[in-house]
Short mmCIF file of C-alpha atoms in Angstrom, two decimals:
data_model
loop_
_atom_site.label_atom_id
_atom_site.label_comp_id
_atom_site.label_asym_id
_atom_site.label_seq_id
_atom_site.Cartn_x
_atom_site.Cartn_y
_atom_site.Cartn_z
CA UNK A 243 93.58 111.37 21.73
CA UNK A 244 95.59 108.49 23.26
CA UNK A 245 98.43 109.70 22.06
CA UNK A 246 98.40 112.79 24.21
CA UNK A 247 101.00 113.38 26.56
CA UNK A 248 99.06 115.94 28.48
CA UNK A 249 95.40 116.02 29.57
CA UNK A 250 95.16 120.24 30.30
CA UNK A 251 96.76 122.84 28.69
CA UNK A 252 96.06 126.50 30.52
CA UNK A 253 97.23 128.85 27.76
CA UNK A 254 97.40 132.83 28.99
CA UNK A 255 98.31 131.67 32.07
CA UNK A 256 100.04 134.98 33.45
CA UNK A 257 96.50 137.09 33.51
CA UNK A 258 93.91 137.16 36.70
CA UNK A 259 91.84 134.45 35.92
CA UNK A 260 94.78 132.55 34.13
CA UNK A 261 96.79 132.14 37.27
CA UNK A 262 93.50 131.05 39.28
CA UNK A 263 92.91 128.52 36.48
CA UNK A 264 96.57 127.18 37.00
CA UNK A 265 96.11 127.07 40.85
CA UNK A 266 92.78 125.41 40.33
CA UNK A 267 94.85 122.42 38.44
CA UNK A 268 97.58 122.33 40.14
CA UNK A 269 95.00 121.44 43.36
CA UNK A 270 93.26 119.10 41.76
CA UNK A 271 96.23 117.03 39.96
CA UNK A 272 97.93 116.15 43.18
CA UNK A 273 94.63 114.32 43.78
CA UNK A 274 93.75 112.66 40.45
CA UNK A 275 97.09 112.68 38.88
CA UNK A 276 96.19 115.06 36.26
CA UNK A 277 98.62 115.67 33.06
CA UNK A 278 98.58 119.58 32.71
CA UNK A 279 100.76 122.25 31.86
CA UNK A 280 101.18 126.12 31.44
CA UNK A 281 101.59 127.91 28.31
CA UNK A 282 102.73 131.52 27.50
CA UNK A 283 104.21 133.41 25.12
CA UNK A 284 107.37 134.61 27.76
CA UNK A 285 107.96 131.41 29.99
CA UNK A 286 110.26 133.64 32.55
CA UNK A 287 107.23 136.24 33.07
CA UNK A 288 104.61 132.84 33.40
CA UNK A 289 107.03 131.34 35.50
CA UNK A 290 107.53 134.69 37.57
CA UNK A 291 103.57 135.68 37.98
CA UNK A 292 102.86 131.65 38.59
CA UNK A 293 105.18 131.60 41.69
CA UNK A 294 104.04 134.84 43.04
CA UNK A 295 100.81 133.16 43.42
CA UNK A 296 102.52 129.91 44.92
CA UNK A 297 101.66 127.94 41.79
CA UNK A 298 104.28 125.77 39.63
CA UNK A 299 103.63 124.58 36.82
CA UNK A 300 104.59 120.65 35.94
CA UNK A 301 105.91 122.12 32.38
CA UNK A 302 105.78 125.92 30.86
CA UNK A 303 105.24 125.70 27.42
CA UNK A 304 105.79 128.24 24.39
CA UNK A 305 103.21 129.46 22.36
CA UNK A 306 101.97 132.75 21.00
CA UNK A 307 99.11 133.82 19.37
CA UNK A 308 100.93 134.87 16.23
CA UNK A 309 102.86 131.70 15.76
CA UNK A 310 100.49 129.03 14.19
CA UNK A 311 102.97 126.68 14.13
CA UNK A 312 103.42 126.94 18.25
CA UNK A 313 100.33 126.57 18.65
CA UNK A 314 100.11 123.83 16.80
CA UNK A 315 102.20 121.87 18.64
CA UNK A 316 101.12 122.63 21.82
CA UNK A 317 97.18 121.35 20.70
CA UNK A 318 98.77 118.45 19.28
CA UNK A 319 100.10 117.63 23.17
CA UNK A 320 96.88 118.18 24.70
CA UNK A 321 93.64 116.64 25.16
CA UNK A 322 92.01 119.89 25.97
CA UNK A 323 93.24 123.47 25.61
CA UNK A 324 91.64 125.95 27.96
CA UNK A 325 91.83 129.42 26.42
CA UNK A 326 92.59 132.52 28.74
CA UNK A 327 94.11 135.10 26.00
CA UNK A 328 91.48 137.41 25.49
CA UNK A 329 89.91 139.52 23.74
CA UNK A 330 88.80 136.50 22.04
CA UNK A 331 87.23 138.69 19.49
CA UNK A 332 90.71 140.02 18.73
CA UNK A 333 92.80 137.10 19.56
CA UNK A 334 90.81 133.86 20.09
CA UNK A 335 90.62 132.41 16.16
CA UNK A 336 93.95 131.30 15.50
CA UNK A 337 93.27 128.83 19.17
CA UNK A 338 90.22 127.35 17.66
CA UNK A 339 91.96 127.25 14.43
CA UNK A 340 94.68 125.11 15.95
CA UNK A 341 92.81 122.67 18.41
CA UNK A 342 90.10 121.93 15.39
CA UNK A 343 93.25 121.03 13.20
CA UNK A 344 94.81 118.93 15.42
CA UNK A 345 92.19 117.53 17.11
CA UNK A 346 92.38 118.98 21.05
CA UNK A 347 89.23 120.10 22.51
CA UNK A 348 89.16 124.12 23.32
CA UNK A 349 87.61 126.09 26.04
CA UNK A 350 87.04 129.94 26.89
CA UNK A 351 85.33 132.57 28.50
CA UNK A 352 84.32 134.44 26.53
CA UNK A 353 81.34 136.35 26.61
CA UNK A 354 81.85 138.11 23.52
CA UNK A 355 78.60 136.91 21.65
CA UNK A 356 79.15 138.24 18.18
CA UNK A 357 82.32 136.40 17.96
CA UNK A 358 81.14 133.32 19.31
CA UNK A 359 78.44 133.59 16.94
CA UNK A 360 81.41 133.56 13.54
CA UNK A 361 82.84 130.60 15.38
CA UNK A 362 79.88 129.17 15.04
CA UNK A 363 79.27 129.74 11.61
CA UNK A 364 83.03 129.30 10.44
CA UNK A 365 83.89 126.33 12.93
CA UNK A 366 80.88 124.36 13.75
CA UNK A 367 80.95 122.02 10.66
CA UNK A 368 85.09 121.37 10.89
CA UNK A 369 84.46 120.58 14.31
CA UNK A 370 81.60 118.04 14.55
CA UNK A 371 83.78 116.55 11.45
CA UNK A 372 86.85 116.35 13.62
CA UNK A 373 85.16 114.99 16.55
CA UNK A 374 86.45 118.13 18.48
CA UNK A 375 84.39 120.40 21.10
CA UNK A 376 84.50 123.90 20.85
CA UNK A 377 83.25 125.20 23.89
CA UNK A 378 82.63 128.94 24.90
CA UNK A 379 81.67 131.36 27.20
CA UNK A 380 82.43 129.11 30.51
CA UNK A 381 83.20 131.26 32.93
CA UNK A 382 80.01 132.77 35.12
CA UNK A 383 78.33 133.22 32.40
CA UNK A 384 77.21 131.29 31.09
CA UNK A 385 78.20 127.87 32.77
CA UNK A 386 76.05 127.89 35.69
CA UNK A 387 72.94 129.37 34.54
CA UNK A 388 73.00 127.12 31.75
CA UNK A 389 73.86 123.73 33.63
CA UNK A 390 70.98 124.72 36.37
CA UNK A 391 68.51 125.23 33.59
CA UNK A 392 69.91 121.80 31.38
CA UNK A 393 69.19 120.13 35.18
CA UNK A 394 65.40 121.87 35.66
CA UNK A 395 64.60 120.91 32.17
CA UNK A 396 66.06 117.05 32.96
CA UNK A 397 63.94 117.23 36.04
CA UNK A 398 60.79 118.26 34.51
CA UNK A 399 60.91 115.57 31.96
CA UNK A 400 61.65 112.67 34.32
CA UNK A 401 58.87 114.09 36.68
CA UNK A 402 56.06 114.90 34.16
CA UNK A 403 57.09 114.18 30.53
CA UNK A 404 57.30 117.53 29.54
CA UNK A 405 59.58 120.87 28.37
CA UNK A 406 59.68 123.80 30.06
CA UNK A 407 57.83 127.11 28.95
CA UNK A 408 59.20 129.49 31.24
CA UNK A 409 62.37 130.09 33.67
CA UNK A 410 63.20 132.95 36.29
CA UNK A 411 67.08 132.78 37.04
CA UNK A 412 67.94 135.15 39.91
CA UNK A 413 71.66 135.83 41.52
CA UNK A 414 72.76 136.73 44.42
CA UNK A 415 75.69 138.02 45.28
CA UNK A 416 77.29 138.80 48.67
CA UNK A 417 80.73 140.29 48.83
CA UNK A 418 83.60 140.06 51.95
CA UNK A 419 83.39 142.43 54.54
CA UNK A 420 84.92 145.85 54.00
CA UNK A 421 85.01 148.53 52.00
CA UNK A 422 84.61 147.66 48.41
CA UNK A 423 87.53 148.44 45.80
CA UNK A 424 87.29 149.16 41.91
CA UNK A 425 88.84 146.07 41.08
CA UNK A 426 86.56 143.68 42.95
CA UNK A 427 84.29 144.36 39.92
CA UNK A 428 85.16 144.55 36.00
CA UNK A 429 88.71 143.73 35.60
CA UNK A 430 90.74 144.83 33.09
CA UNK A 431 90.50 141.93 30.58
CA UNK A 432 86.38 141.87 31.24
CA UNK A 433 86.59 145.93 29.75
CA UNK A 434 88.70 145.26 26.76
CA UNK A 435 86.58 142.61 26.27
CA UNK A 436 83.07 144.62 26.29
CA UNK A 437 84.65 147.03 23.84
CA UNK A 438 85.91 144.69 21.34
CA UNK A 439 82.48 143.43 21.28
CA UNK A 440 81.52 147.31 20.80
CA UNK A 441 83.76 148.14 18.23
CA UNK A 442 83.19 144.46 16.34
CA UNK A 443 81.31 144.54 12.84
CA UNK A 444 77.99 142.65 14.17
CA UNK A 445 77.58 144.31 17.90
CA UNK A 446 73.94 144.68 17.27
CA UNK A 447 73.96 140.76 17.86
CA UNK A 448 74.00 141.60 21.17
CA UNK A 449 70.65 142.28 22.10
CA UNK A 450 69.76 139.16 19.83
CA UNK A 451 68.27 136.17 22.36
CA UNK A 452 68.56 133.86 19.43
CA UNK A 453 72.26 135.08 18.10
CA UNK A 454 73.42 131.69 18.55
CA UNK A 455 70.92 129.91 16.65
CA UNK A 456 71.39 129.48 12.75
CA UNK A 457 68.28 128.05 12.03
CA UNK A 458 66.25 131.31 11.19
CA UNK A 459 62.76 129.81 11.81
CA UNK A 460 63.82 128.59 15.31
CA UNK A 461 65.28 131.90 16.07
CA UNK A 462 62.38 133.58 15.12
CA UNK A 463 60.51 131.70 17.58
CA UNK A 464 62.55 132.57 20.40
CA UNK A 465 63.10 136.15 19.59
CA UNK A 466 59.11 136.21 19.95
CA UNK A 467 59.15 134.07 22.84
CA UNK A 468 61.97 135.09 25.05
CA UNK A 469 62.87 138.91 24.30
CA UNK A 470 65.71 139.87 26.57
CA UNK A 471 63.75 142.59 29.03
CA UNK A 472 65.93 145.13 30.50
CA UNK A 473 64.16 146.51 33.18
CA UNK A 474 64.00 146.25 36.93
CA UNK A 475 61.05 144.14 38.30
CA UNK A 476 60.26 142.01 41.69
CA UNK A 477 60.95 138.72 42.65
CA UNK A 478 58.72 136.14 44.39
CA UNK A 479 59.85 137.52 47.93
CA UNK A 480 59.73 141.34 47.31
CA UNK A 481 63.55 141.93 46.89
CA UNK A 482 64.31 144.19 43.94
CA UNK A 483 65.72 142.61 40.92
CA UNK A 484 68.04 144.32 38.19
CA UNK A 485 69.26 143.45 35.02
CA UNK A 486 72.50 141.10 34.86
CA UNK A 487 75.86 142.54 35.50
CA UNK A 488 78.39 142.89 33.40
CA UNK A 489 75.71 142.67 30.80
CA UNK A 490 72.03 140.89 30.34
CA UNK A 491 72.93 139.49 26.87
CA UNK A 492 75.09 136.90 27.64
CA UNK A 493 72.88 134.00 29.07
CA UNK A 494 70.09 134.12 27.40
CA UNK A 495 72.02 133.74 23.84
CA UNK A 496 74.04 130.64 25.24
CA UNK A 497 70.68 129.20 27.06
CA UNK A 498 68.89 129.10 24.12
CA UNK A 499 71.38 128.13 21.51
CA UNK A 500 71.79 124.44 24.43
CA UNK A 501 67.73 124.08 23.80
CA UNK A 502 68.10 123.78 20.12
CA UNK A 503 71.32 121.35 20.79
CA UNK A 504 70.07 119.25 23.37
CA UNK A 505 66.83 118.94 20.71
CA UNK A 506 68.66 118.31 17.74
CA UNK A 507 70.79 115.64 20.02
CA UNK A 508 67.75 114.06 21.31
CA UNK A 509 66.16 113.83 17.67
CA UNK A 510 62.74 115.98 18.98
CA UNK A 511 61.80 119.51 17.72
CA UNK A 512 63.45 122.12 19.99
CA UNK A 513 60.76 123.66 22.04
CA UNK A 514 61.98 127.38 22.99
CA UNK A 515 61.01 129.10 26.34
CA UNK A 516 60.35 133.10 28.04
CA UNK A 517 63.94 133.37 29.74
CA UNK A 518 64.18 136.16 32.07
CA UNK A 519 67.17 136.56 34.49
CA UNK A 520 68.39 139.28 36.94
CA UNK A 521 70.62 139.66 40.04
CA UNK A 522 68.73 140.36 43.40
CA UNK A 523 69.48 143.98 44.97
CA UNK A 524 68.53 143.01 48.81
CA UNK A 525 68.14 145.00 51.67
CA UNK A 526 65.85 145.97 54.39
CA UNK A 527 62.40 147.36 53.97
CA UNK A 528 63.81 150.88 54.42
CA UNK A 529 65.98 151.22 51.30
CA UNK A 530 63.57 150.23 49.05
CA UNK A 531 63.80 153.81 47.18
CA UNK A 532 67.48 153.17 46.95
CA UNK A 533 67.79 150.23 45.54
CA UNK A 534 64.58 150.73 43.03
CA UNK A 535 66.99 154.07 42.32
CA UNK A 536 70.45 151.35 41.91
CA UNK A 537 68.08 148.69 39.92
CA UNK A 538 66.98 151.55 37.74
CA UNK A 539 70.88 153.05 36.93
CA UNK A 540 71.75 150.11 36.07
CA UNK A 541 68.96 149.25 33.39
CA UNK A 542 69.78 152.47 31.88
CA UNK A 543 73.11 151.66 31.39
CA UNK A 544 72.29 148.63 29.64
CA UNK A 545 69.86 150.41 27.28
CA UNK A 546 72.76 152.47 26.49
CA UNK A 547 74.92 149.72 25.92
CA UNK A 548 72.25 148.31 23.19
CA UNK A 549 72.00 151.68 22.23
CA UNK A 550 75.76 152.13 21.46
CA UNK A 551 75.82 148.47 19.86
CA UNK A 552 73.43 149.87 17.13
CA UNK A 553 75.31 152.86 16.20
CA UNK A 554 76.89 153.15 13.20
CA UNK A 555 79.92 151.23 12.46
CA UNK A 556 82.54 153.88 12.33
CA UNK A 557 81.14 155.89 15.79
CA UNK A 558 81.42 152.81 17.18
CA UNK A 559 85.20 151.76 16.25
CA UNK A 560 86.22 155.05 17.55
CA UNK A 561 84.50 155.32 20.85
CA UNK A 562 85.57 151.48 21.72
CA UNK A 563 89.34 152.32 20.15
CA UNK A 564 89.51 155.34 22.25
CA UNK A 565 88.33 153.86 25.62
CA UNK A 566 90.27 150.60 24.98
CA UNK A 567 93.29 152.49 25.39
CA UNK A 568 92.01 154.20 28.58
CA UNK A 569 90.82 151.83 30.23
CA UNK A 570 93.23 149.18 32.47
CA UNK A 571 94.80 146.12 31.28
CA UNK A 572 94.45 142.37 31.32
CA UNK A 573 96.83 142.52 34.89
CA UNK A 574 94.04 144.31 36.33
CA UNK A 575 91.72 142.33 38.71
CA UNK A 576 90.64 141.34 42.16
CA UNK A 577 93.78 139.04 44.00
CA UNK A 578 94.45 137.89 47.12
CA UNK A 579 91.66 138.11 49.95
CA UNK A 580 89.48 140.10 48.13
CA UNK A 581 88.82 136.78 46.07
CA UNK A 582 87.94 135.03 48.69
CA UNK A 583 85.03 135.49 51.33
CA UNK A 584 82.49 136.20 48.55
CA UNK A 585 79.20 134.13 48.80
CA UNK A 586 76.58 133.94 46.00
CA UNK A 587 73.76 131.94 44.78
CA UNK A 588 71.20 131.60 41.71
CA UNK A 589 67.73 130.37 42.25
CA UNK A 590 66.30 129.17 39.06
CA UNK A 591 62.39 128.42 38.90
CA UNK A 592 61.42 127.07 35.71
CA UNK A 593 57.62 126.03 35.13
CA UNK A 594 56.27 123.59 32.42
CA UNK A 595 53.02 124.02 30.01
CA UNK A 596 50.87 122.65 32.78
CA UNK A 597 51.73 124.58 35.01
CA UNK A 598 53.80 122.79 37.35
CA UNK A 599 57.26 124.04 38.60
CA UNK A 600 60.59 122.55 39.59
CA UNK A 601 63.64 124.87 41.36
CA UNK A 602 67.33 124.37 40.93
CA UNK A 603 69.79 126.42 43.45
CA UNK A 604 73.68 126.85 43.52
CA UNK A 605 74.87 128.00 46.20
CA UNK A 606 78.95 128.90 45.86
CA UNK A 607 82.10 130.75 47.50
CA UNK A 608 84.57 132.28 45.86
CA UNK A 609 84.21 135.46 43.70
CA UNK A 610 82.00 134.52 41.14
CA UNK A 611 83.83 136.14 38.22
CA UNK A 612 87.15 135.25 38.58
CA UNK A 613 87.66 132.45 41.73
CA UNK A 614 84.80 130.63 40.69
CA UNK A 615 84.89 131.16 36.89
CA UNK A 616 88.62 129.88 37.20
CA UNK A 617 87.50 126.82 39.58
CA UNK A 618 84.70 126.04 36.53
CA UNK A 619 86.52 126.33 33.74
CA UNK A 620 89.39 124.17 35.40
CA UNK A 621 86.77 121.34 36.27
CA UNK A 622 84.93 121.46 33.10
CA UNK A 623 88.74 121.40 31.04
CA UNK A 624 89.08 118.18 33.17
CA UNK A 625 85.53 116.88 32.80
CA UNK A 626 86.52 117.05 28.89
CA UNK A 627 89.64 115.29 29.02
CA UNK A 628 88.18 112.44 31.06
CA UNK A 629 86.75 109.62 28.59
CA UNK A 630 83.00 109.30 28.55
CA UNK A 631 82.58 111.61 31.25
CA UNK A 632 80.29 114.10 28.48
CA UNK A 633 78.32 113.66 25.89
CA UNK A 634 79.71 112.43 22.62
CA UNK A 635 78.38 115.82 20.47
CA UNK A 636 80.98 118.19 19.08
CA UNK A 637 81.09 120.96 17.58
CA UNK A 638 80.82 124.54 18.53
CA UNK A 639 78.54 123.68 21.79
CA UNK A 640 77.78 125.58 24.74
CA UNK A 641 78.87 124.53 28.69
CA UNK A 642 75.26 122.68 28.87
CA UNK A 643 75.51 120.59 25.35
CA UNK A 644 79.12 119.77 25.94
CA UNK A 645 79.34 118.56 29.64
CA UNK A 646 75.89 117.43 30.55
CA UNK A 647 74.29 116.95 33.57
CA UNK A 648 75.54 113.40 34.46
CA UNK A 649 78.87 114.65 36.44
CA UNK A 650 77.44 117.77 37.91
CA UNK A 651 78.45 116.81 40.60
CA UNK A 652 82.02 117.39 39.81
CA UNK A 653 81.36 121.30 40.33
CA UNK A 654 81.68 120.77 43.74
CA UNK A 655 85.60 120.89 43.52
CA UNK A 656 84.93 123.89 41.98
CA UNK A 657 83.13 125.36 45.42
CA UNK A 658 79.76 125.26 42.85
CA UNK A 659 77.19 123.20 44.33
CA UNK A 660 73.77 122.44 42.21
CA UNK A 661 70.77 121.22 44.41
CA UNK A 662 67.21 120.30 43.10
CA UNK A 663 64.53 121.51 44.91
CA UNK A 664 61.98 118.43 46.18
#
C-alpha cells in the first residue's frame, strides 16, 4: 500500500455516526498528520452536514454504492476504507467487493450477523489471498467486549499458562442528566438495520453463538458450551442484570468466531468457553421489583425477536418491509449534548479451568453507541493503516483478531480506557 495517497477513507460520511467518525479524524490528524478524506455519493450535501457539525474535510470524494467503478477508485486511494453506509445487509457487498479487489483494508459496524456470516463464507479466502482485512461489527459491539476478553485471555496465559473456561461481561451505562429523549437510544440507521437482518434469508443465525464459525465440529462445541441465555439473572454485587441492548446476539457470535482465530493464528486447538453477558439495571434497594419488572420486559422482547427470526421466510419479509418503511431514517440519532455527558463501563471476569480469575474494566465517556462507536472505529481505521501496528492475519477477522492487544492503548484517544485488574 505505499502507493496510497490517503491513509482513511470515511465513506457515508453525512449519517450520525458518519459525521462523528469524520470529527473523530479530523481531531486526531492535526496531531499525527493523518492522510484522510470524506466520501459521499452528493459532495454538496457531505460538505453541507460536515460543516454543520464544524468538521471539514481535507478532500470530499465521489462514490456511490451503485457505481463499482467509483468505488473502485476511491479503495485504490486508500489504505483503509471505513464503511458507514448501512444496512450493510442491503448495501455493504459491493464495499468489500471493492477494497478486496484493490487491495484497501475495510471496516464497519455492522451488527448484522447473518450477513457478516456470507462475507465470511464468500470473502474470507479472496481476502487472506489479497493480504486485505475485512473487519466487521466495530462499533460497541462488538469492539470492546471482544478486545477486553482477547486482553483477559492474554492475561491468563502469561499468569498461569492456561485458556479461559468461562467469562461474565457486564455494562453499565449511565446517561446525562435530564429527561431522556427517543433518539438517545436506537437511531434510525440501528432500526433499518435490525430489520434487514429480520427480513434476510438466514435470520435464524441469529440466535446461533457459533454463526461465525465454519468449522462445524468447533461450532458444535460452542453451541454446547456457550448457549446465548436470555434471561435476567444477578451479578456478583446484587444489581439486576438484563439481556444486552439492542440485541444479545451480537457479541457472543464475534467473541467466539476471535477464539477460533486467535487459535488457528497461534497454531493450538481453539479451546471454546460459557460466554454470558448483560447490561447492569442499578438502583437502590427499593426498586428492586421495578427493575426485576424492566430486566424481565426486556428478555421478552428478545425472545420475541428470536421468535420472529424463525418465522417463516415470507411473514418475515413482510413484517420487516412494512416496519422499514415506518420506522425513521439513517438522519435519525442522538447529536449535540445529548452525545456527550454519558458515562459507561464493562466489567469482564473471566475464570480459567483451575479456577483462578483475572478482571478487565473499561471505563469510557461519550455515548457508547454512536460517540464512542465513532471514536473506535476512527482509532481502529488508523490503527490499520499504521504499519505493523496489528497483526499480520487477514481475512474476514473480527476487531480482536485484526487489531490485537499490543496498541490497546491507543483506545484512549477514543475516550475507551482498558485496565487489568491486579
Amino acid at each position: 500500500m505505499t502507493d496510497r495517497d490517503l491513509d482513511v477513507v470515511v465513506l457515508g460520511a453525512t449519517g450520525v455516526t458518519g459525521r462523528l467518525v469524520a470529527a473523530h479524524l479530523a481531531e486526531r490528524s492535526s496531531e499525527t498528520g493523518l492522510r484522510w478524506a470524506a466520501a459521499a455519493r452528493d459532495a454538496g450535501k457531505a460538505e453541507r452536514v460536515l460543516s454543520e457539525a464544524g468538521v471539514t474535510a481535507p478532500e470530499m470524494i465521489l462514490a456511490d454504492i451503485g457505481d463499482r467503478g467509483s468505488l473502485e477508485r476511491l479503495a485504490g486511494r486508500a489504505r483503509v476504507v471505513l464503511d458507514l453506509v448501512g444496512p450493510y445487509t442491503l448495501y455493504g457487498r459491493p464495499v468489500i467487493e471493492a477494497c478486496i479487489a484493490r487491495g484497501a483494508h475495510y471496516a464497519d459496524l455492522t451488527g448484522e450477523i447473518p450477513f457478516v456470516r456470507s462475507v465470511i463464507d464468500e470473502f474470507d479466502g479472496q481476502a487472506r489471498g489479497k493480504g486485505v482485512k475485512v473487519v466487521q461489527v466495530c462499533g460497541f459491539e462488538a469492539l470492546p467486549p471482544d478486545l477486553s476478553i482477547m486482553l483477559a485471555a492474554a492475561t491468563a496465559r502469561e499468569r498461569w499458562e492456561e485458556d479461559l473456561a468461562s467469562v461474565e461481561l457486564e455494562v453499565s451505562i449511565e446517561p446525562p442528566p435530564g429527561l431522556p429523549r427517543p433518539s438517545d437510544g436506537l437511531s434510525g440507521g440501528t432500526l433499518q438495520s435490525l430489520l434487514a437482518v429480520a427480513g434476510t434469508e438466514h435470520s435464524e443465525l441469529i440466535a446461533d453463538p457459533a454463526a461465525l464459525i465454519t468449522d462445524e465440529t468447533l461450532a458444535a462445541w460452542v453451541r454446547r458450551v456457550s448457549p446465548i441465555p436470555l434471561a435476567p439473572h444477578r451479578s456478583r454485587d446484587g444489581q439486576v442484570v438484563a439481556p444486552m441492548t439492542p440485541a444479545p446476539f451480537i457479541n457472543p457470535a464475534v467473541i467466539h468466531r476471535t477464539t477460533a482465530l486467535t487459535a488457528e493464528a497461534a497454531g493450538r486447538p481453539a479451546a471454546p468457553f460459557r460466554y454470558r453477558e448483560g447490561i447492569v439495571i442499578a438502583g437502590p434497594p427499593a426498586t428492586l421489583p421495578l427493575r426485576w419488572g424492566v430486566a424481565g420486559a426486556m428478555s421478552a422482547t428478545q425472545l420475541g425477536l428470536r421468535g420472529f427470526a424463525r418465522a417463516t421466510p415470507t411473514v418475515r419479509r413482510t413484517v420487516a418491509g412494512t416496519l422499514a418503511r415506518l420506522a425513521p431514517g439513517s438522519g435519525f440519532g442522538p447529536v449535540g449534548e445529548r452525545l456527550e455527558g454519558w458515562r459507561w463501563t464493562v466489567q469482564v471476569q473471566a475464570g480459567t479451568p483451575r479456577g483462578r480469575e483475572v478482571g478487565v474494566r473499561i471505563d469510557a465517556d461519550g455515548h457508547p453507541g454512536y460517540l464512542s462507536a465513532a471514536r473506535m472505529l476512527g482509532e481502529l481505521g488508523m490503527l490499520l493503516a499504521e504499519e505493523g501496528a496489528t497483526p499480520g492475519l487477514a481475512g474476514c477477522l473480527t476487531p480482536a483478531a485484526a487489531l490485537g492487544i499490543a496498541r490497546i492503548e491507543r483506545f484512549d484517544h477514543a475516550r475507551v480506557r482498558f485496565s487489568v485488574s491486579p
